[in-house]
Short mmCIF file of C-alpha atoms in Angstrom, two decimals:
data_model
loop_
_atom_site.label_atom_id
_atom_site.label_comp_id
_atom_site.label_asym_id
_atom_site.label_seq_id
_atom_site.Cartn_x
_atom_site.Cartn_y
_atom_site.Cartn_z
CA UNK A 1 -4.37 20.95 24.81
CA UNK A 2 -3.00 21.52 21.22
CA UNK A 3 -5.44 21.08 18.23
CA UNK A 4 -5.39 20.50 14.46
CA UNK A 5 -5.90 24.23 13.70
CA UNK A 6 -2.60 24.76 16.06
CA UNK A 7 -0.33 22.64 13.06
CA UNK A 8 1.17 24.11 9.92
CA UNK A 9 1.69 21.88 7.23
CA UNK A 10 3.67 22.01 3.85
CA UNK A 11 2.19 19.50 0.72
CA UNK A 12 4.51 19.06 -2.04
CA UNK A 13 3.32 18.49 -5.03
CA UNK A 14 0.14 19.90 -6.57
CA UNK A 15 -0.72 17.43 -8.98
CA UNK A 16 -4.05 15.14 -8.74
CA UNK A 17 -2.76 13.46 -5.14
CA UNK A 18 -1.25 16.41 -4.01
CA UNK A 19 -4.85 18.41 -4.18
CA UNK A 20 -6.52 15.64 -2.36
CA UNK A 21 -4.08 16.10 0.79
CA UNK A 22 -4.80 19.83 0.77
CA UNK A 23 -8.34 19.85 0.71
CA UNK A 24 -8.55 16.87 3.12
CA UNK A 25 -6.14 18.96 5.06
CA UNK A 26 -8.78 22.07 5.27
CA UNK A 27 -11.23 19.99 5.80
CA UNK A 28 -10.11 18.62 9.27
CA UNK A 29 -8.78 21.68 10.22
CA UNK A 30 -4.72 21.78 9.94
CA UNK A 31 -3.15 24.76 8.32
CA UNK A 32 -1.98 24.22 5.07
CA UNK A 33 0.41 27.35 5.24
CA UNK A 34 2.65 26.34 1.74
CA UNK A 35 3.60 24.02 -1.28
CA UNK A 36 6.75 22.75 -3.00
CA UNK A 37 6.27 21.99 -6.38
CA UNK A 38 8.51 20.99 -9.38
CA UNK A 39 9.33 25.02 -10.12
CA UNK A 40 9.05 27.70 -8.53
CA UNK A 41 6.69 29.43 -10.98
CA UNK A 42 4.54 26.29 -11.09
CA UNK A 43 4.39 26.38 -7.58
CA UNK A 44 3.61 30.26 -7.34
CA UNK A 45 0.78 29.82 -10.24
CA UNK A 46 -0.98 26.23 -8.23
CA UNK A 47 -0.57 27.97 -5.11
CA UNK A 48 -2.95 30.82 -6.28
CA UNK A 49 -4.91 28.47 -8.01
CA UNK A 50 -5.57 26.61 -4.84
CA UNK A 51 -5.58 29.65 -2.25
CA UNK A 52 -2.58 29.01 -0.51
CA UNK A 53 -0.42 31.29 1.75
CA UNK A 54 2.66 31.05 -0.36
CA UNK A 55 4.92 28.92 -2.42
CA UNK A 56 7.93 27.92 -1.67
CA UNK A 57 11.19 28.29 -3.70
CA UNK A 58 12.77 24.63 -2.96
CA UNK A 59 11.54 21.90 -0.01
CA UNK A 60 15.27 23.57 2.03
CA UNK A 61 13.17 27.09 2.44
CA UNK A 62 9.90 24.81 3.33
CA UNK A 63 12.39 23.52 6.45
CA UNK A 64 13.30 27.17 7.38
CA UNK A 65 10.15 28.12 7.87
CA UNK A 66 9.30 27.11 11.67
CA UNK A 67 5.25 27.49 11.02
CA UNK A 68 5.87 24.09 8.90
CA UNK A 69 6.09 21.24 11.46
CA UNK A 70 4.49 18.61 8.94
CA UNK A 71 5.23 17.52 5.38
CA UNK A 72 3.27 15.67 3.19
CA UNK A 73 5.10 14.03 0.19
CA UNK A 74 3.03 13.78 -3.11
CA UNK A 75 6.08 14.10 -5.31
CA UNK A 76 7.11 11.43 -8.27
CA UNK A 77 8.33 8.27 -6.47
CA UNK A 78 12.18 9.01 -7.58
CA UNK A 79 12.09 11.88 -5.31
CA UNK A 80 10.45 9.97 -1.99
CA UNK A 81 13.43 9.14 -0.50
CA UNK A 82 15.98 11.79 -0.56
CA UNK A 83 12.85 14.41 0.02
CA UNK A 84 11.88 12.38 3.24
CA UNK A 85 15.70 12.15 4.63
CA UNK A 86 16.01 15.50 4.75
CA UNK A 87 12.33 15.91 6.08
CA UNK A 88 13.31 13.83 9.15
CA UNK A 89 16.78 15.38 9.76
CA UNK A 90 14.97 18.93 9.87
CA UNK A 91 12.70 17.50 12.90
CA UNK A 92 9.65 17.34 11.18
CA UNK A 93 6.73 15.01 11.05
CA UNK A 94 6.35 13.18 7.22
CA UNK A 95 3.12 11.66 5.91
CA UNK A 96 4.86 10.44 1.92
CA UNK A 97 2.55 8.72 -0.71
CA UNK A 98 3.20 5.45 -1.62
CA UNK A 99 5.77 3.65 -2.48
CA UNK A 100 8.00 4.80 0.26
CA UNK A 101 10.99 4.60 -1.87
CA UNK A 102 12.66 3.10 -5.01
CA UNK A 103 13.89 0.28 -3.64
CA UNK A 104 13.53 -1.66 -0.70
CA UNK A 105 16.98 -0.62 0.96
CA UNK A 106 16.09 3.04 0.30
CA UNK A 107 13.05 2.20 2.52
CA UNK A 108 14.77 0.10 5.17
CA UNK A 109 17.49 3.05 5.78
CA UNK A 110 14.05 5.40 5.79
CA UNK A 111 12.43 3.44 8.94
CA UNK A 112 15.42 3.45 10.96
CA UNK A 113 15.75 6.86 10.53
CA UNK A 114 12.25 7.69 11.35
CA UNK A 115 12.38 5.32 14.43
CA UNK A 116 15.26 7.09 15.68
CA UNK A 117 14.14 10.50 15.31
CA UNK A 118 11.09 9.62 17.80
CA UNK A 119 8.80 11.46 14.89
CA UNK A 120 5.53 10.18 13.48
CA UNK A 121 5.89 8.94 10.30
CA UNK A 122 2.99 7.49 7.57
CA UNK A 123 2.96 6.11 4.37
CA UNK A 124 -0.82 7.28 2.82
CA UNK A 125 -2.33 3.92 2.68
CA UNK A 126 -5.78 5.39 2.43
CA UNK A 127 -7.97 2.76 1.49
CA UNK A 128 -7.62 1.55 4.90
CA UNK A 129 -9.97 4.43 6.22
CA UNK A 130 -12.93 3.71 4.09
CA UNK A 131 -15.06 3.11 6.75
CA UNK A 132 -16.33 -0.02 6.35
CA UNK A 133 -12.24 -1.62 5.76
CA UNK A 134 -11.95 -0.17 9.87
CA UNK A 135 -15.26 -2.48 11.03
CA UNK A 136 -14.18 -5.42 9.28
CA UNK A 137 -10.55 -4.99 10.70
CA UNK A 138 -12.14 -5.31 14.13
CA UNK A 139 -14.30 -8.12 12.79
CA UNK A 140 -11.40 -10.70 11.63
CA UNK A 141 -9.83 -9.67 15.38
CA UNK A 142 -12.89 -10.05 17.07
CA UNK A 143 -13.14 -13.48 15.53
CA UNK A 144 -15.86 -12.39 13.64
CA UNK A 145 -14.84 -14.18 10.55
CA UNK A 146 -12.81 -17.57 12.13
CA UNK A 147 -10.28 -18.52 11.45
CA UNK A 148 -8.87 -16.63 7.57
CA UNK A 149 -8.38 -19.04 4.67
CA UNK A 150 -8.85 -17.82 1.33
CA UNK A 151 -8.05 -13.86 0.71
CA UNK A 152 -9.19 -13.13 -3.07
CA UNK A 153 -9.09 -9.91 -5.25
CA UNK A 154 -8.30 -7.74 -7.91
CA UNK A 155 -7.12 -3.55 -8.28
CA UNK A 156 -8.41 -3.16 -12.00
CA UNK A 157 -8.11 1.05 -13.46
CA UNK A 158 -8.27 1.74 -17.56
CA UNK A 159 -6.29 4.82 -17.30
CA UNK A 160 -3.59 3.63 -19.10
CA UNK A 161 -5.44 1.32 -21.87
CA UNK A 162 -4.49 2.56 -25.16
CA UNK A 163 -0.90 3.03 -26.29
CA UNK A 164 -0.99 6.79 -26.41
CA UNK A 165 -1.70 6.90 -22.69
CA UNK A 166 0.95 8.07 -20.89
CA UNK A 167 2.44 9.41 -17.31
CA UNK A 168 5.70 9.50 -15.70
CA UNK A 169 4.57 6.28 -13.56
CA UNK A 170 5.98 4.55 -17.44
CA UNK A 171 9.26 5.17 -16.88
CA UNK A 172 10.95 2.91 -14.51
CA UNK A 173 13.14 5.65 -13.44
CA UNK A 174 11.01 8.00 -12.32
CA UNK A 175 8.37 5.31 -11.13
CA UNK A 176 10.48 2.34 -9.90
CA UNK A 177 10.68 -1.18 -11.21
CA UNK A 178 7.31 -2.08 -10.66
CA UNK A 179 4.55 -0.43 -11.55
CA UNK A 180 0.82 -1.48 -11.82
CA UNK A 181 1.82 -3.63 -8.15
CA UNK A 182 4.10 -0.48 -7.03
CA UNK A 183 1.30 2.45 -7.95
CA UNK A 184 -2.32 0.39 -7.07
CA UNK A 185 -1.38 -3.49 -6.49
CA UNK A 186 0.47 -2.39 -3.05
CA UNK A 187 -2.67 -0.15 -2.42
CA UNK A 188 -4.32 -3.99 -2.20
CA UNK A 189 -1.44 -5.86 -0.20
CA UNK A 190 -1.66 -3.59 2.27
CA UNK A 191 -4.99 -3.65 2.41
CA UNK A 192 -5.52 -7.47 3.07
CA UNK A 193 -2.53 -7.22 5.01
CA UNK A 194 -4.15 -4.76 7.38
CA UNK A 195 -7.51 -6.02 7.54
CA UNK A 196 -6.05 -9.91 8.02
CA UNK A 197 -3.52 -9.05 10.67
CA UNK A 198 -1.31 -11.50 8.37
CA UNK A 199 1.60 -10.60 5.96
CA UNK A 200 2.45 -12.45 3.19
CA UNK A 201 4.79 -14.36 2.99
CA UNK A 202 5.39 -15.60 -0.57
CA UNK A 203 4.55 -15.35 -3.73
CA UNK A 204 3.82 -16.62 -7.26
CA UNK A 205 3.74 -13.96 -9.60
CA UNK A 206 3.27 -13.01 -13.67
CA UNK A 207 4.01 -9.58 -14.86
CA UNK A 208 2.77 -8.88 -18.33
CA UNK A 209 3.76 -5.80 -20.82
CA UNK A 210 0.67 -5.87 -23.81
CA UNK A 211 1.84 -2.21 -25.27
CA UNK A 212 5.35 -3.02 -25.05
CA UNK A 213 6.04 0.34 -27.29
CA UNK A 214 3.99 3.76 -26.02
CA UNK A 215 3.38 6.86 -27.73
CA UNK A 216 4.52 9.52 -25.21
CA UNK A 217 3.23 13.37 -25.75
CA UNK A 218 6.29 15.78 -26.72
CA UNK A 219 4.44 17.98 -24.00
CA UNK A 220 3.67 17.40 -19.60
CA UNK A 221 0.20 15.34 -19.29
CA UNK A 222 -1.50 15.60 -16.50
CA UNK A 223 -2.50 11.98 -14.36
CA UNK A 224 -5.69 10.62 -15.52
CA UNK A 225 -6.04 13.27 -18.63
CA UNK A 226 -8.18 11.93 -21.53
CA UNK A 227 -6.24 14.64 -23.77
CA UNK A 228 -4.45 13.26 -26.88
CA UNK A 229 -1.20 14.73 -27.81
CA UNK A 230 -0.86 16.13 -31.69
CA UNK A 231 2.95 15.53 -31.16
CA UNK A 232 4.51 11.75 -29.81
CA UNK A 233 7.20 10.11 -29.01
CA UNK A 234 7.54 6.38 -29.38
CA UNK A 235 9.09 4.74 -26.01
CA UNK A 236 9.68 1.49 -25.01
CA UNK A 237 7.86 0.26 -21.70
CA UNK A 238 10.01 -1.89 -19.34
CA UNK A 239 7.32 -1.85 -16.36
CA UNK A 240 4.48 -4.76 -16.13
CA UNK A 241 0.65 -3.34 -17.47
CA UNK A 242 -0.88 -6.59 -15.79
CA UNK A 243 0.02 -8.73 -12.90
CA UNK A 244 -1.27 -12.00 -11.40
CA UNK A 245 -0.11 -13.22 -7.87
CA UNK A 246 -1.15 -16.40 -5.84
CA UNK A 247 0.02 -15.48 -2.01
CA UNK A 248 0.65 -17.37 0.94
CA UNK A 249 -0.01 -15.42 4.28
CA UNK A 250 1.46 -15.83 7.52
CA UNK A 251 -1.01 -18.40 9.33
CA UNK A 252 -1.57 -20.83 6.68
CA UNK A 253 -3.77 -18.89 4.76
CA UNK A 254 -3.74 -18.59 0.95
CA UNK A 255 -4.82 -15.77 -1.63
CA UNK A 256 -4.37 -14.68 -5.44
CA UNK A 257 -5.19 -11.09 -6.68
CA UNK A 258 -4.65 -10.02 -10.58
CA UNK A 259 -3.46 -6.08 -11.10
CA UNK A 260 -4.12 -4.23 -14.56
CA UNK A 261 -3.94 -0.32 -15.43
CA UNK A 262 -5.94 -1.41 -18.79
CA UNK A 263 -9.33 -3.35 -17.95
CA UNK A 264 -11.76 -1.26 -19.75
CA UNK A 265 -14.19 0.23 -18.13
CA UNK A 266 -12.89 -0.25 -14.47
CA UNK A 267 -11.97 3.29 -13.34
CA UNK A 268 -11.32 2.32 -9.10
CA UNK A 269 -11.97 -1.03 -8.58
CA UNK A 270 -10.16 -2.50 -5.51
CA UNK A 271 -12.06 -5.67 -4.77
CA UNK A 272 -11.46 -8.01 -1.97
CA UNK A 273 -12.94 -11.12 -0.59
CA UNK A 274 -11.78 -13.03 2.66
CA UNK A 275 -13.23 -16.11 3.59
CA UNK A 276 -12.92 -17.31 7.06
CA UNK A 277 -13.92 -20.86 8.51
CA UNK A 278 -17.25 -19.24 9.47
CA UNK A 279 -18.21 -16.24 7.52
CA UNK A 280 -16.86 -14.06 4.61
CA UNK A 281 -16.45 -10.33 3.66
CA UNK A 282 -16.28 -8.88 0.40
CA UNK A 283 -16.06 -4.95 -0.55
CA UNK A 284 -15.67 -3.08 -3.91
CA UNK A 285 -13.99 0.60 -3.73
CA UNK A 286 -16.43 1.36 -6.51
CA UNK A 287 -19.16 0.57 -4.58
CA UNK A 288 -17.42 1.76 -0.78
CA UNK A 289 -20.51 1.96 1.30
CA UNK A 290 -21.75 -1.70 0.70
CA UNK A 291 -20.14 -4.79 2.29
CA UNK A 292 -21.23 -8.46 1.69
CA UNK A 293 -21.31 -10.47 4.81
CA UNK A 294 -21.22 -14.29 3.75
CA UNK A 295 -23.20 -17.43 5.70
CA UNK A 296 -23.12 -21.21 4.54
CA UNK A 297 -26.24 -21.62 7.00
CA UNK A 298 -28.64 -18.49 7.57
CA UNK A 299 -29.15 -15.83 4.90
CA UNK A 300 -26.71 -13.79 3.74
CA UNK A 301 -25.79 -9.92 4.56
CA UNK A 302 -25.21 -7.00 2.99
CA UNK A 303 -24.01 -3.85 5.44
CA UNK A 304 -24.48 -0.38 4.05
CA UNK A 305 -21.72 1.74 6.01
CA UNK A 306 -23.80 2.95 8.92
CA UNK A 307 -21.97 4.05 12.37
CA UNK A 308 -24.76 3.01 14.37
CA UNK A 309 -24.43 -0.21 13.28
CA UNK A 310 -20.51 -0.49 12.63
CA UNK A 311 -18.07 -1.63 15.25
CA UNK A 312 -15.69 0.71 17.02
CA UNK A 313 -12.83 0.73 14.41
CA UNK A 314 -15.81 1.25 11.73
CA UNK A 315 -17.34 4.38 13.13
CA UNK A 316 -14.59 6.18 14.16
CA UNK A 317 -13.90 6.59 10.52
CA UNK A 318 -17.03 7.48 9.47
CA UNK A 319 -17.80 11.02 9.28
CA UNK A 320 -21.23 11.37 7.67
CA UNK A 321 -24.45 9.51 8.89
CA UNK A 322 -25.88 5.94 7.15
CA UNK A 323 -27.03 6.72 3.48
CA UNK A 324 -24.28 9.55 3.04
CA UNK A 325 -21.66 8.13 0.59
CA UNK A 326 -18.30 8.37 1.75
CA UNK A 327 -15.58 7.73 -0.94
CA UNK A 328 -12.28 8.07 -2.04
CA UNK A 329 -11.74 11.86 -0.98
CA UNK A 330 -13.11 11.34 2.17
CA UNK A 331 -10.58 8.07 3.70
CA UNK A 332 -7.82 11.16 3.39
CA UNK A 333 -9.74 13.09 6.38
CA UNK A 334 -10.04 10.19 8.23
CA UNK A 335 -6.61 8.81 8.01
CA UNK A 336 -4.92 12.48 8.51
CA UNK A 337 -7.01 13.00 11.18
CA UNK A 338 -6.06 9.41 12.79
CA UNK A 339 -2.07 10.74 11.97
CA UNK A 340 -2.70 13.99 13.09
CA UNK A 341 -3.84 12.48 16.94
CA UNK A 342 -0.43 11.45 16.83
CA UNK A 343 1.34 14.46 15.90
CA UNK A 344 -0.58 16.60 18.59
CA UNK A 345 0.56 13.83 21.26
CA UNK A 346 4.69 14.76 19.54
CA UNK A 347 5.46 11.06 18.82
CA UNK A 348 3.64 7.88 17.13
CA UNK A 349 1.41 5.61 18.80
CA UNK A 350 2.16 1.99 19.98
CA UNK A 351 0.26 0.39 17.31
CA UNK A 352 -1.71 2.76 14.94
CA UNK A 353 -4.14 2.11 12.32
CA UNK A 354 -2.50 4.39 9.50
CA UNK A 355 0.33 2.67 7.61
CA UNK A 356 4.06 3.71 9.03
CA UNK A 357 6.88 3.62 7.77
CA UNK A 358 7.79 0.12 8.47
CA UNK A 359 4.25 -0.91 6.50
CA UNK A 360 5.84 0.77 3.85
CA UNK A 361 8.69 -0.93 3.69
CA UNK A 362 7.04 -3.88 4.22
CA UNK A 363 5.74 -3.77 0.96
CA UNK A 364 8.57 -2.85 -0.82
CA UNK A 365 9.92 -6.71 0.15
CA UNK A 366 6.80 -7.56 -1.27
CA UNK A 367 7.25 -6.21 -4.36
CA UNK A 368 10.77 -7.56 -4.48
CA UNK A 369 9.65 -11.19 -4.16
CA UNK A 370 7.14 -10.10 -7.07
CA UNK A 371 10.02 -9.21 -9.20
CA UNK A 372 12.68 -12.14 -8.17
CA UNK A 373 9.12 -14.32 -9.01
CA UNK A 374 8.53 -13.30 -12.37
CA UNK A 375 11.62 -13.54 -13.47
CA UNK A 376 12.61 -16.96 -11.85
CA UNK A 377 8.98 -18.55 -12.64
CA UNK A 378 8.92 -20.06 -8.98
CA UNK A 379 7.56 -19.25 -5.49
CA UNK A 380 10.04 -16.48 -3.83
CA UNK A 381 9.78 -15.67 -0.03
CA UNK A 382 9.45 -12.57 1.25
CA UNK A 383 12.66 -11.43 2.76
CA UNK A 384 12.51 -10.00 6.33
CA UNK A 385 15.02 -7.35 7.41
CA UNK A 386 15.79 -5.83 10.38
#
């Protein structure tokens, strides 16, 4: 039988993201055995940097190299698409970061191709694999919560607060048309999505711009830097700092969640709340290892992420005992290691827990209604394609 440590992988990208794959990569066990990145001297230094076997020249000399039978795309979102067709028609297996692709056809054409090439494909949905997202999963299937009503949230960062802030996700070309939804409100869809067993199917949203005009750094900025550049150039922003969405799910039940990359003081904070006809859950990513359990008639819960006391779904992703924090770094072990099952066994599962390609996509006809809403000022369905 075939194990982690048997499977070479290539990461490109060795920005903030791209780090997190590799050293969730080591940590499970899979050879990381290059990277890709933007140059090949960038890629030579980071690879160094992060003790890597090599860099590669260019993602076509990543293909050559038969020890690489999985990919992991961490590149800017322009570059999704074309990099992952020519993953998939080199035979390989593709975990890309989110969005899929630019634009909702780019991702439909992406999971036909990766159903017909048999190979496992993921979009890096993490959040999903905080543990204590897997028990409640099982929860709303077991019945645990009746029947879903309300679904209730916010995905509030600072990061990009003041007007000199800047990174590539600005720009609409490099970033796509949305982007506080695209980069962290999807990160919440697919959340609910995955933890309801409903998708949405329409929407009511606002997109705001409050620093219409940004000051961008005549020099590269790293993702998250708190540097402020001597040297700017004023730009104009054409991609939304703010959302707010009511939803309708699939079902009958209804939801709102409001998006911002400028809520001071909120570095991470994904917040859900579903409310079922008998009990309710609500988690905060800033707080991952407590979840509130909700009663109208006995006293209320609160579950610190425990595996002896988490369902199936919730221990599996646990990998440290109760009163171990497990955060952010760690849902990247337990997803990989959930894709990784798959690409030992040469082929996707039936119905895995990690995002595919097709959940992917799914939100990128989420995110289209989002747009056709804003603009129109009315409810837009979410179009369903083959």
């Amino acid at each position: 039988m075939s194990h982690v440590s048997d499977i070479g992988t290539a990461v490109i990208g060795s920005g903030f993201i791209g780090t997190v794959h590799v050293e969730a990569l080591r940590r499970i066990g899979v050879r990381v055995v290059g990277l890709v990145d933007a140059t090949p001297e960038l890629g030579a230094a980071r690879a160094a940097e992060l003790g890597l076997p090599r860099a590669y020249a260019s993602l076509a000399e990543a293909l050559a190299d038969d020890a690489v039978q999985v990919v992991h795309v961490t590149s800017p979102n322009e570059l999704h698409h074309p990099q992952v067709r020519q993953i998939l028609a080199a035979g390989r297996h593709v975990i890309c970061e989110k969005p899929l692709a630019m634009t909702s056809a780019e991702s439909a054409e992406l999971v036909r191709l990766a159903a017909a090439s048999g190979l496992v494909n993921a979009v890096n949905f993490n959040i999903r694999f905080y543990p204590l997202n897997q028990h409640v999963a099982g929860l709303v299937r077991e019945g645990g919560l009746g029947d879903v009503r309300l679904v209730t949230g916010r995905y509030f960062q600072d990061w990009l607060l003041y007007d000199t802030d800047w990174n590539w996700r600005l720009d609409k070309d490099q970033g796509g048309a949305l982007r506080a939804v695209g980069d962290i409100g999807s990160h919440w869809l697919d959340l609910t999505t995955f933890l309801t067993g409903r998708r949405v199917e329409a929407v009511m949203a606002d997109l705001t711009t409050f620093i219409p005009v940004r000051r961008k750094p005549a020099g590269p900025v790293l993702t998250f830097s708190t540097e402020r550049a001597a040297e700017t150039i004023p730009v104009e922003i054409h991609t939304e700092d703010a959302a707010t969405i009511l939803l309708r799910f699939e079902g009958g039940a209804r939801g709102s969640v409001a998006i911002s990359q400028l809520s001071p003081g909120r570095k991470n904070s994904l917040v859900y709340e579903i409310d079922g006809a008998t009990s309710a859950v609500a988690w905060d990513s800033e707080q991952p290892d407590h979840l509130w359990i909700g009663h109208r008639d006995r006293p209320n819960e609160l579950l610190l992420r425990n595996p002896a006391l988490m369902n199936a779904a919730g221990s599996a992703a646990a990998r440290l005992p109760g009163g171990h924090v497990e955060g952010f770094a760690d849902t990247f072990g337990a997803v990989f290691s959930a894709i990784y099952a798959d690409v030992i066994a040469g082929a996707p599962s039936p119905s895995p827990a990690y995002a595919t390609f097709a959940d992917g996509h799914e939100e990128m006809l989420v995110g289209d209604a989002v747009l056709e809403s804003s603009s129109t000022g009315r409810w837009v369905q979410v179009a369903r394609t083959a």
